[in-house]
Every structure is written in structure tokens, then in C-alpha cells.
Short mmCIF file of C-alpha atoms and ligand atoms in Angstrom, two decimals:
data_model
loop_
_atom_site.label_atom_id
_atom_site.label_comp_id
_atom_site.label_asym_id
_atom_site.label_seq_id
_atom_site.Cartn_x
_atom_site.Cartn_y
_atom_site.Cartn_z
CA MET A 1 95.89 161.85 43.90
CA SER A 2 97.90 158.96 42.83
CA LYS A 3 96.10 156.27 40.74
CA HIS A 4 97.12 153.48 42.64
CA MET A 5 95.32 154.44 45.82
CA ARG A 6 94.26 151.95 48.64
CA CYS A 7 91.72 152.17 51.13
CA ILE A 8 93.38 152.28 55.07
CA PHE A 9 91.06 150.06 56.27
CA CYS A 10 90.39 147.33 53.94
CA LYS A 11 93.73 147.71 51.76
CA ASN A 12 91.73 147.13 48.47
CA PRO A 13 92.25 149.78 45.69
CA SER A 14 90.19 152.68 45.91
CA SER A 15 91.47 154.72 42.71
CA SER A 16 87.79 154.59 41.77
CA SER A 17 85.79 155.69 45.00
CA ARG A 18 83.81 158.21 44.84
CA SER A 19 83.00 159.18 48.24
CA VAL A 20 84.99 161.91 50.87
CA GLU A 21 84.81 160.55 54.26
CA HIS A 22 83.84 162.74 57.00
CA VAL A 23 86.52 161.98 60.43
CA ILE A 24 83.62 162.71 62.57
CA PRO A 25 80.12 162.90 61.47
CA GLU A 26 78.76 165.34 59.91
CA SER A 27 75.68 165.17 61.74
CA LEU A 28 77.69 165.97 64.92
CA GLY A 29 78.80 169.39 63.35
CA ASN A 30 81.87 168.39 61.33
CA LYS A 31 82.31 170.19 58.04
CA ARG A 32 85.95 170.54 58.28
CA HIS A 33 87.48 167.33 58.87
CA VAL A 34 87.22 165.62 55.71
CA LEU A 35 89.08 163.06 53.52
CA PRO A 36 89.75 163.17 49.99
CA ARG A 37 88.18 160.49 47.98
CA GLY A 38 89.75 156.99 47.79
CA ILE A 39 91.15 157.44 51.47
CA VAL A 40 88.42 155.20 52.32
CA CYS A 41 86.97 153.40 50.08
CA ASP A 42 82.94 153.03 49.03
CA ALA A 43 82.58 150.04 50.53
CA CYS A 44 84.42 150.81 53.64
CA ASN A 45 82.65 154.24 53.95
CA ASN A 46 79.20 152.89 53.08
CA TYR A 47 79.42 150.23 56.19
CA PHE A 48 81.11 152.71 58.79
CA SER A 49 78.11 154.98 58.20
CA ARG A 50 75.48 152.29 58.76
CA LYS A 51 77.16 150.12 61.13
CA VAL A 52 79.79 152.13 63.35
CA GLU A 53 78.36 155.70 63.02
CA LYS A 54 74.69 155.35 62.92
CA PRO A 55 74.38 153.19 66.16
CA PHE A 56 76.69 155.70 68.05
CA LEU A 57 74.52 158.62 66.51
CA ASP A 58 71.33 156.73 67.85
CA MET A 59 72.53 156.39 71.40
CA PRO A 60 70.24 158.54 73.87
CA VAL A 61 72.79 160.69 75.40
CA VAL A 62 74.30 161.56 71.70
CA ARG A 63 70.71 162.13 70.57
CA GLN A 64 70.04 164.42 73.50
CA LEU A 65 73.41 166.63 72.60
CA ARG A 66 72.39 166.77 69.28
CA PHE A 67 68.75 168.00 70.12
CA GLN A 68 70.44 170.29 72.53
CA GLN A 69 72.92 171.87 70.46
CA ASP A 70 70.87 171.94 67.44
CA LEU A 71 73.13 169.67 65.26
CA GLN A 72 70.95 168.67 62.42
CA SER A 73 71.76 165.62 59.64
CA LYS A 74 72.60 166.40 56.48
CA ARG A 75 68.81 166.71 55.55
CA GLY A 76 68.09 169.24 58.05
CA ASN A 77 66.66 166.71 60.61
CA LEU A 78 66.87 166.59 64.45
CA PRO A 79 66.42 163.45 66.66
CA SER A 80 63.39 163.24 68.93
CA ILE A 81 64.45 162.84 72.75
CA SER A 82 62.44 161.57 75.62
CA GLY A 83 61.52 164.25 78.22
CA LEU A 84 59.69 164.57 81.36
CA ILE A 85 57.23 166.91 82.31
CA THR A 86 57.02 167.87 86.16
CA PRO A 87 56.45 165.85 87.97
CA ASP A 88 56.97 162.53 86.08
CA ILE A 89 55.07 162.80 82.77
CA PRO A 90 56.97 161.22 79.69
CA ALA A 91 56.94 163.16 76.70
CA LEU A 92 58.60 163.05 72.97
CA LEU A 93 59.99 166.07 72.16
CA THR A 94 61.13 166.70 68.58
CA ARG A 95 62.31 170.21 67.10
CA TYR A 96 61.81 171.65 63.67
CA PRO A 97 64.57 173.71 63.06
CA LYS A 98 62.90 175.47 60.16
CA TYR A 99 60.14 176.36 61.74
CA ASP A 100 61.75 177.24 65.20
CA PHE A 101 58.98 175.07 66.88
CA THR A 102 59.52 172.21 69.30
CA SER A 103 56.43 169.56 69.36
CA VAL A 104 55.56 167.91 72.51
CA GLN A 105 53.81 164.81 72.28
CA VAL A 106 52.29 162.89 75.27
CA SER A 107 49.66 160.28 75.73
CA GLU A 108 46.21 161.26 76.05
CA SER A 109 45.79 159.99 79.36
CA ASP A 110 48.75 162.35 80.41
CA LEU A 111 46.99 164.82 78.32
CA ALA A 112 44.24 165.28 81.32
CA ARG A 113 47.03 165.47 83.98
CA ILE A 114 48.30 168.23 82.19
CA LEU A 115 45.76 169.89 82.11
CA GLN A 116 45.08 169.85 85.35
CA ALA A 117 48.60 170.80 86.67
CA LYS A 118 48.97 174.45 87.73
CA GLU A 119 52.60 174.58 85.90
CA GLY A 120 53.91 172.38 83.51
CA THR A 121 57.73 172.45 83.24
CA ILE A 122 59.69 170.16 80.33
CA LEU A 123 62.71 168.77 81.97
CA PHE A 124 65.27 166.74 80.21
CA PRO A 125 66.92 163.49 81.33
CA LEU A 126 70.49 164.09 82.62
CA ALA A 127 73.11 162.52 80.47
CA GLY A 128 75.68 160.94 82.19
CA ASP A 129 79.04 160.15 80.64
CA LEU A 130 78.59 157.82 77.73
CA PRO A 131 79.20 154.34 78.20
CA ASP A 132 82.08 152.51 77.56
CA THR A 133 80.54 150.18 74.76
CA PRO A 134 81.52 148.39 71.95
CA VAL A 135 79.66 151.06 69.94
CA VAL A 136 81.87 154.27 71.37
CA SER A 137 84.93 151.59 70.91
CA ARG A 138 84.38 150.99 67.73
CA PHE A 139 83.47 154.66 66.51
CA LEU A 140 86.81 155.73 68.15
CA ALA A 141 88.95 153.16 66.58
CA LYS A 142 87.73 154.51 63.21
CA ILE A 143 88.14 158.29 64.21
CA ALA A 144 91.62 157.48 65.05
CA LEU A 145 92.81 155.74 62.08
CA GLU A 146 90.85 158.64 59.96
CA ALA A 147 92.27 161.52 62.05
CA MET A 148 95.86 159.79 61.43
CA ALA A 149 95.25 160.09 57.77
CA LEU A 150 94.28 163.50 57.92
CA ARG A 151 97.50 164.54 59.70
CA LEU A 152 99.32 162.92 56.85
CA VAL A 153 97.28 163.22 53.72
CA GLU A 154 99.82 165.88 52.22
CA TYR A 155 102.32 162.72 52.09
CA PRO A 156 101.30 159.76 49.57
CA GLU A 157 104.09 157.87 51.29
CA GLY A 158 102.20 158.60 54.64
CA ILE A 159 99.29 157.25 53.43
CA ALA A 160 100.87 154.02 52.55
CA TYR A 161 102.57 153.96 55.91
CA ILE A 162 98.87 153.65 57.14
CA CYS A 163 97.97 150.81 54.83
CA ASP A 164 101.39 149.05 55.64
CA GLU A 165 101.91 149.21 59.02
CA VAL A 166 101.10 145.96 60.85
CA GLN A 167 100.82 147.63 63.99
CA PHE A 168 97.70 149.21 62.82
CA ASP A 169 95.83 146.14 61.87
CA VAL A 170 94.01 145.07 64.80
CA LEU A 171 92.70 148.91 65.34
CA ARG A 172 91.59 148.66 61.93
CA ASP A 173 90.12 145.54 62.36
CA HIS A 174 88.34 146.54 65.48
CA ALA A 175 86.68 149.37 63.33
CA ARG A 176 85.56 147.35 60.54
CA LYS A 177 84.84 144.26 62.07
CA GLY A 178 84.58 144.65 66.00
CA TYR A 179 85.54 141.36 67.15
CA VAL A 180 87.95 142.56 69.37
CA SER A 181 85.42 142.58 72.56
CA PRO A 182 86.00 144.53 74.96
CA TRP A 183 88.18 147.26 73.51
CA PRO A 184 87.85 149.62 76.50
CA VAL A 185 88.16 153.47 76.09
CA HIS A 186 88.43 155.98 78.53
CA VAL A 187 85.73 158.75 78.78
CA ARG A 188 84.95 161.32 81.15
CA THR A 189 83.93 164.96 80.59
CA ILE A 190 86.77 167.75 80.76
CA TYR A 191 84.10 170.67 80.33
CA HIS A 192 80.87 171.68 79.61
CA GLN A 193 79.11 171.26 75.92
CA ASN A 194 78.66 174.90 75.80
CA GLY A 195 81.57 175.86 78.23
CA LYS A 196 84.51 176.11 76.20
CA THR A 197 85.50 178.39 73.33
CA PHE A 198 88.56 179.83 71.31
CA GLY A 199 89.70 182.83 70.09
CA PRO A 200 89.48 186.39 71.09
CA GLU A 201 86.82 187.46 73.00
CA GLY A 202 84.22 188.98 70.92
CA ASN A 203 84.40 186.58 68.48
CA ALA A 204 84.93 183.35 70.59
CA GLU A 205 84.31 179.99 68.70
CA GLN A 206 82.62 177.05 70.19
CA ILE A 207 84.63 174.12 70.49
CA VAL A 208 83.11 171.23 69.16
CA HIS A 209 85.58 168.84 68.78
CA GLU A 210 88.97 168.56 69.21
CA PHE A 211 91.88 165.27 69.08
CA ASP A 212 95.44 164.65 69.12
CA PHE A 213 97.75 161.80 69.61
CA LEU A 214 99.67 161.05 73.00
CA VAL A 215 102.50 158.72 73.15
CA THR A 216 103.76 157.73 76.73
CA ASP A 217 106.92 157.07 78.02
CA GLN A 218 105.90 153.38 77.38
CA SER A 219 105.67 154.19 73.66
CA GLU A 220 101.77 153.30 73.75
CA TRP A 221 100.02 155.61 71.28
CA PHE A 222 96.77 157.18 72.16
CA PHE A 223 94.17 159.15 70.47
CA VAL A 224 91.99 161.10 72.65
CA LEU A 225 89.01 163.17 70.71
CA ALA A 226 86.98 165.33 72.81
CA ILE A 227 83.25 165.82 71.62
CA PHE A 228 81.47 169.00 73.06
CA GLY A 229 83.71 168.32 76.11
CA VAL A 230 83.27 164.73 76.56
CA GLU A 231 86.78 163.41 76.35
CA PHE A 232 87.46 159.76 74.61
CA SER A 233 90.53 157.81 74.56
CA ILE A 234 91.42 154.73 72.81
CA ASN A 235 94.63 152.69 72.79
CA LEU A 236 96.00 152.55 68.94
CA GLY A 237 98.08 149.24 69.97
CA GLY A 238 95.34 147.13 71.40
CA PRO A 239 92.50 146.47 73.97
CA GLU A 240 94.35 147.70 77.24
CA ILE A 241 93.49 151.59 78.56
CA SER A 242 95.74 151.32 82.02
CA GLY A 243 98.56 152.81 80.05
CA TYR A 244 96.23 155.94 79.68
CA ARG A 245 94.89 156.21 83.28
CA ARG A 246 98.64 155.86 84.30
CA TRP A 247 99.48 158.40 82.05
CA LEU A 248 96.57 160.69 83.86
CA GLU A 249 97.89 159.99 87.61
CA GLN A 250 101.40 161.03 86.58
CA THR A 251 100.16 164.57 84.81
CA GLY A 252 97.54 165.18 87.54
CA GLY A 253 94.72 164.43 85.23
CA LEU A 254 95.17 166.96 82.70
CA SER A 255 93.60 166.31 79.27
CA PRO A 256 96.64 165.67 76.72
CA LEU A 257 94.38 167.88 74.46
CA TYR A 258 95.64 170.64 77.18
CA THR A 259 99.06 169.88 77.88
CA GLU A 260 102.26 170.56 76.48
CA ARG A 261 104.43 167.83 75.91
CA HIS A 262 107.12 166.49 73.14
CA GLY A 263 106.35 169.95 71.81
CA GLY A 264 103.34 168.80 70.07
CA MET A 265 100.35 171.17 69.25
CA ALA A 266 97.03 170.71 69.91
CA ALA A 267 94.74 170.19 67.73
CA MET A 268 92.71 172.66 66.28
CA PRO A 269 89.35 173.32 67.88
CA LYS A 270 86.00 172.58 65.46
ZN1 ZN B 301 87.68 149.88 52.64
#
């Protein structure tokens, strides 16, 4: 890497930065999409992990996903989640992957009710689609710029282009400061979290993440990311999502991740 690197977010010199940046957090199962040192400076890396990724990972629906998919943190922990014991007894579920053990915590008064009950089935609250919140939108803005860097990382002039292109400044600042609100995103489920596999039968891999860029006829750029079957789309140019809805209407609702177009290639799974 060059001695005159700059961070793609704050544009400050980053040659002495030491951290590698996970485009998608490790806690969501990402080991593959990693940017080398200096593409994102230490200060931005640290800021994103506290103020952009953590709030996303702390959302109940994401905690539940991590619990169900056994997505452990770097330290091997899984988040506790709320559950229900039939018919209506709230419980806190904690999994200890190391010991292959799940603890179920209930209040003392509810314990008596459980002992009297004939059967106790644990039900998980149903996770709906992720809400369109500033948390999701900033998380996506960060990943979008980093995914672009990942595609261009082999080309020094490509990273310089990302730094210097003023059209990305709004997106950059949205990730860094979040002052554009609302910045709408499009969220929908395109396949079940366990439902999609890739590769020859027998050794098929579950698709965990995939992403791609969509350029519409109106020259709007969208970043499209799927995490465990939930597709997220954000407009790289500004807080406007109607162009994506229009594109979906024109193409019958297929995900850009699964549409042949402009000779583009679908992102690699995982
Ligand atoms: Zn920076």
C-alpha cells in the first residue's frame, strides 16, 4: 500500500492506521470481506464499531438472528434474547455455545406457574422485517462505501477516486455523522434465513451475505445488500428511494442480486 493513503471516510492521512476494517461485522458471520489497513483510518474504524455497528447489532431482530444462526462475537458470545414460554410467560434465553447449553431465565413468580403447567414450550417472538431507521440507514451507508472500496482495492487510483468523488460526500457524511434524517432505505425479505444455498448439491454453502450495485436507467446508483435473506437497498446519491421502487416495478420485483443486467455479475456469496 502507498505511503500516502487517505481514509475513504474522513479523507485524513491513514498510512499509520493499524486496523483492518470488516465491511460487514464479524458478529454477523463475516470473515471474508475485509479491507486492508489504511482504507478506513483507526479513528473512523473505532467510531463505526461503537456508533454505527453496535446499535445495529443491538436491535432485537438482529440479536435474535445472531442467536438463531449461532453468530458468535469475537469473544465467542451470543446475545441473550427474549422469548415466551407457552402461553405467555416471558423468559430470557442465553446460549453458551462452548457448553452447548441454553439457559432460560424466568421470574420467581412465573417459575411456580411453569411447574404447574403440563407442558412448557419456548416460543420466540416473531421477527418482522427490519424497521427503516436511522440506525439501519447509516449502517448501510458505511457498508456501501466500503463495498465499493473492496471492488477497487487492487487499484490505487480506484481508492483515490472514492476519496475525491464529491458525489459520495453526502453518503460519507451520513455514515460518519448521520445528520441527514430520514435517509430512507428499502428493506424486504427475499428468502428465508436458512433457505438459500449456493454451490453443488451435497456441499452447498448457506448464503450469509451478498451484495451488488445497481445503476438504473435514470443513472441512479443503489447499493443492495442481503444479510440472511433480508435485502437492504440504499441510494448512494441521496436520501431518496423511489427510484428503487420504480426499478422493482419495472423488473417484476426480482432482486438486483438475482437479475442479469448490463453484463454485471452477482456478488459472491458469504
Ligand atoms: Zn477516517
